[in-house]
Amino acid sequence: MPDSQLRADFVHAMSRAAATVSIVTTDGPGGRAGVTVSAWTSVSADGEAPSMLVCINGGSSAAEPILTNGCFAINVMHDDQAEVADTFASRAPAPGGDKFAAIDWDTEATGAPMLDALAGFDCDVQSAEKIGTHHVIIGRVRAVRVDEDGAPLIYGMRSYLRTERA
């Protein structure tokens, strides 16, 4: 049985670490799916191709489709897309029951949905390991998109935050 006080202290401390809000999407034989995440990062820009790491809760409806499809896109949300992030986090209802109806999207090399976002990374799954409750997935970047206008949606202190440009 996990130490409930340690968990509470951990969650409280992690709320102080602001993170960029992104939506991880996939499509293919395992189905189309997407989920809001804050646990992702670049691994390396060097080598044969850049690589990214994302952590997906094993209980998420997107976990198995990502692993089955062998691809995913990390979509970095604009600071005015909190409602879309809430939809993909299942905190807000999806239009007509389809999360993807909440935002414009198309595809790149892997077929994973690339959302109308601040930035996007289209990736093939290179490795995946389940650690505790989450799948730690590393992907090889196949395509990148960047919107030069706007700022990222940030989450910290248990709420969305806004960035200020200098």
C-alpha positions as MATLAB code, in Angstrom:
seq = 'MPDSQLRADFVHAMSRAAATVSIVTTDGPGGRAGVTVSAWTSVSADGEAPSMLVCINGGSSAAEPILTNGCFAINVMHDDQAEVADTFASRAPAPGGDKFAAIDWDTEATGAPMLDALAGFDCDVQSAEKIGTHHVIIGRVRAVRVDEDGAPLIYGMRSYLRTERA';
ca = [
       0.000    0.000    0.000;
       1.556    3.349   -1.025;
       2.262    5.983    1.621;
      -0.755    8.303    1.244;
       0.995   11.238    2.940;
       4.029   10.883    0.676;
       1.707   10.811   -2.355;
      -0.164   13.913   -1.145;
       3.123   15.737   -0.509;
       4.418   14.684   -3.928;
       1.290   15.875   -5.772;
       1.353   19.166   -3.858;
       5.026   19.750   -4.661;
       4.551   18.824   -8.334;
       1.750   21.404   -8.604;
       4.506   24.001   -8.173;
       6.279   22.772  -11.327;
       4.502   24.568  -14.167;
       4.321   22.602  -17.419;
       3.302   23.190  -21.006;
      -0.097   21.674  -21.795;
      -0.118   19.358  -24.791;
      -2.477   16.889  -26.388;
      -1.052   13.558  -27.525;
      -2.951   12.042  -30.443;
      -2.813    8.859  -32.506;
      -4.651    7.121  -35.329;
      -4.344    3.785  -37.097;
      -5.505    0.176  -36.665;
      -5.899    0.703  -32.897;
      -8.258    3.640  -33.463;
      -8.092    7.407  -33.221;
      -7.504    8.755  -29.716;
      -6.120   11.736  -27.859;
      -5.369   12.786  -24.296;
      -4.155   15.950  -22.563;
      -0.724   15.593  -20.953;
       1.928   17.680  -19.263;
       4.601   14.966  -18.960;
       6.623   15.117  -22.156;
      10.050   16.352  -23.216;
      12.633   16.203  -25.948;
      15.204   13.443  -25.565;
      17.677   14.498  -28.252;
      17.943   16.592  -31.405;
      20.947   14.539  -32.566;
      21.309   11.146  -34.219;
      19.342    9.796  -37.162;
      16.284   11.813  -36.095;
      15.233   13.900  -33.086;
      13.435   11.999  -30.331;
      10.679   12.797  -27.817;
       9.456   11.194  -24.591;
       5.858   11.197  -23.394;
       4.200    9.604  -20.355;
       0.659    8.257  -20.798;
      -1.470    6.910  -17.947;
      -2.167    3.227  -18.548;
      -5.833    3.858  -17.693;
      -6.169    6.486  -20.411;
      -8.309    5.584  -23.420;
      -5.368    6.747  -25.582;
      -2.722    4.400  -24.120;
      -3.522    1.191  -26.009;
      -4.249    2.932  -29.338;
      -0.851    4.704  -29.206;
       0.940    1.419  -28.531;
      -1.065   -0.482  -31.170;
      -0.758    2.237  -33.826;
       2.940    2.732  -33.220;
       2.658    6.481  -33.680;
       1.685    9.646  -31.860;
       1.764   13.412  -32.199;
       2.531   15.825  -29.377;
       0.492   18.997  -29.942;
       1.588   22.001  -27.839;
      -1.512   24.058  -27.105;
      -1.897   27.831  -27.553;
      -2.653   29.837  -24.405;
      -6.259   30.348  -25.592;
      -6.965   26.608  -26.019;
      -7.774   25.655  -22.413;
     -11.256   24.491  -23.443;
      -9.759   22.115  -26.033;
      -7.303   20.813  -23.422;
     -10.210   20.245  -21.021;
     -12.108   18.352  -23.740;
      -9.199   15.978  -24.385;
      -8.737   15.596  -20.604;
     -12.438   14.588  -20.391;
     -13.144   17.538  -18.051;
     -15.448   19.125  -20.659;
     -17.929   17.435  -22.990;
     -16.757   16.604  -26.498;
     -18.829   18.159  -29.305;
     -21.155   15.406  -30.520;
     -19.138   12.925  -28.443;
     -16.017   13.394  -30.622;
     -13.015   15.130  -29.006;
     -11.534   15.788  -32.435;
     -14.550   17.928  -33.384;
     -13.301   20.500  -30.826;
     -10.364   21.589  -33.040;
      -9.146   21.620  -36.638;
      -6.591   18.944  -37.480;
      -4.920   17.044  -40.293;
      -2.047   14.563  -40.562;
       1.633   14.363  -41.441;
       3.945   11.379  -42.012;
       2.640    8.910  -39.392;
      -1.085    9.568  -39.770;
      -1.420   10.744  -36.158;
      -3.704   13.807  -35.920;
      -1.745   17.063  -35.892;
      -3.946   19.649  -34.198;
      -4.190   23.365  -34.930;
      -1.663   24.126  -32.174;
       1.357   26.257  -31.293;
       3.736   23.418  -32.183;
       3.500   19.770  -33.092;
       5.805   16.762  -33.238;
       4.753   13.767  -35.357;
       6.463   10.611  -34.036;
       6.887    6.872  -34.593;
       7.029    4.832  -31.366;
      10.625    3.642  -30.848;
      10.240    2.136  -27.389;
       7.676    1.878  -24.627;
       7.873    0.631  -21.077;
       5.216    0.576  -18.393;
       6.532    2.023  -15.154;
       4.003    1.969  -12.343;
       0.748    3.399  -13.673;
       2.198    5.039  -16.804;
       3.643    4.064  -20.167;
       6.914    5.878  -20.855;
       7.039    6.138  -24.640;
       9.940    7.361  -26.744;
       9.266    8.395  -30.302;
      11.352    9.265  -33.344;
      10.270   12.617  -34.788;
       9.139   12.380  -38.415;
       7.711   15.895  -38.874;
       7.506   19.178  -36.966;
       5.090   22.104  -37.193;
       5.403   25.541  -35.603;
       2.956   28.461  -35.428;
       5.120   31.560  -35.048;
       2.263   33.508  -33.403;
       1.068   32.932  -29.872;
       2.236   31.596  -26.542;
       1.978   28.161  -24.878;
      -0.797   27.117  -22.520;
       0.787   26.518  -19.100;
      -0.554   24.512  -16.143;
       0.695   24.962  -12.586;
      -0.659   25.522   -9.088;
      -3.633   23.356  -10.198;
      -4.845   25.863  -12.804;
      -4.043   27.269  -16.231;
      -1.503   30.071  -16.217;
      -0.696   32.742  -18.767;
       2.748   33.641  -19.941;
       4.016   37.188  -20.367;
       6.393   38.037  -23.131;
       9.260   40.360  -22.328;
];
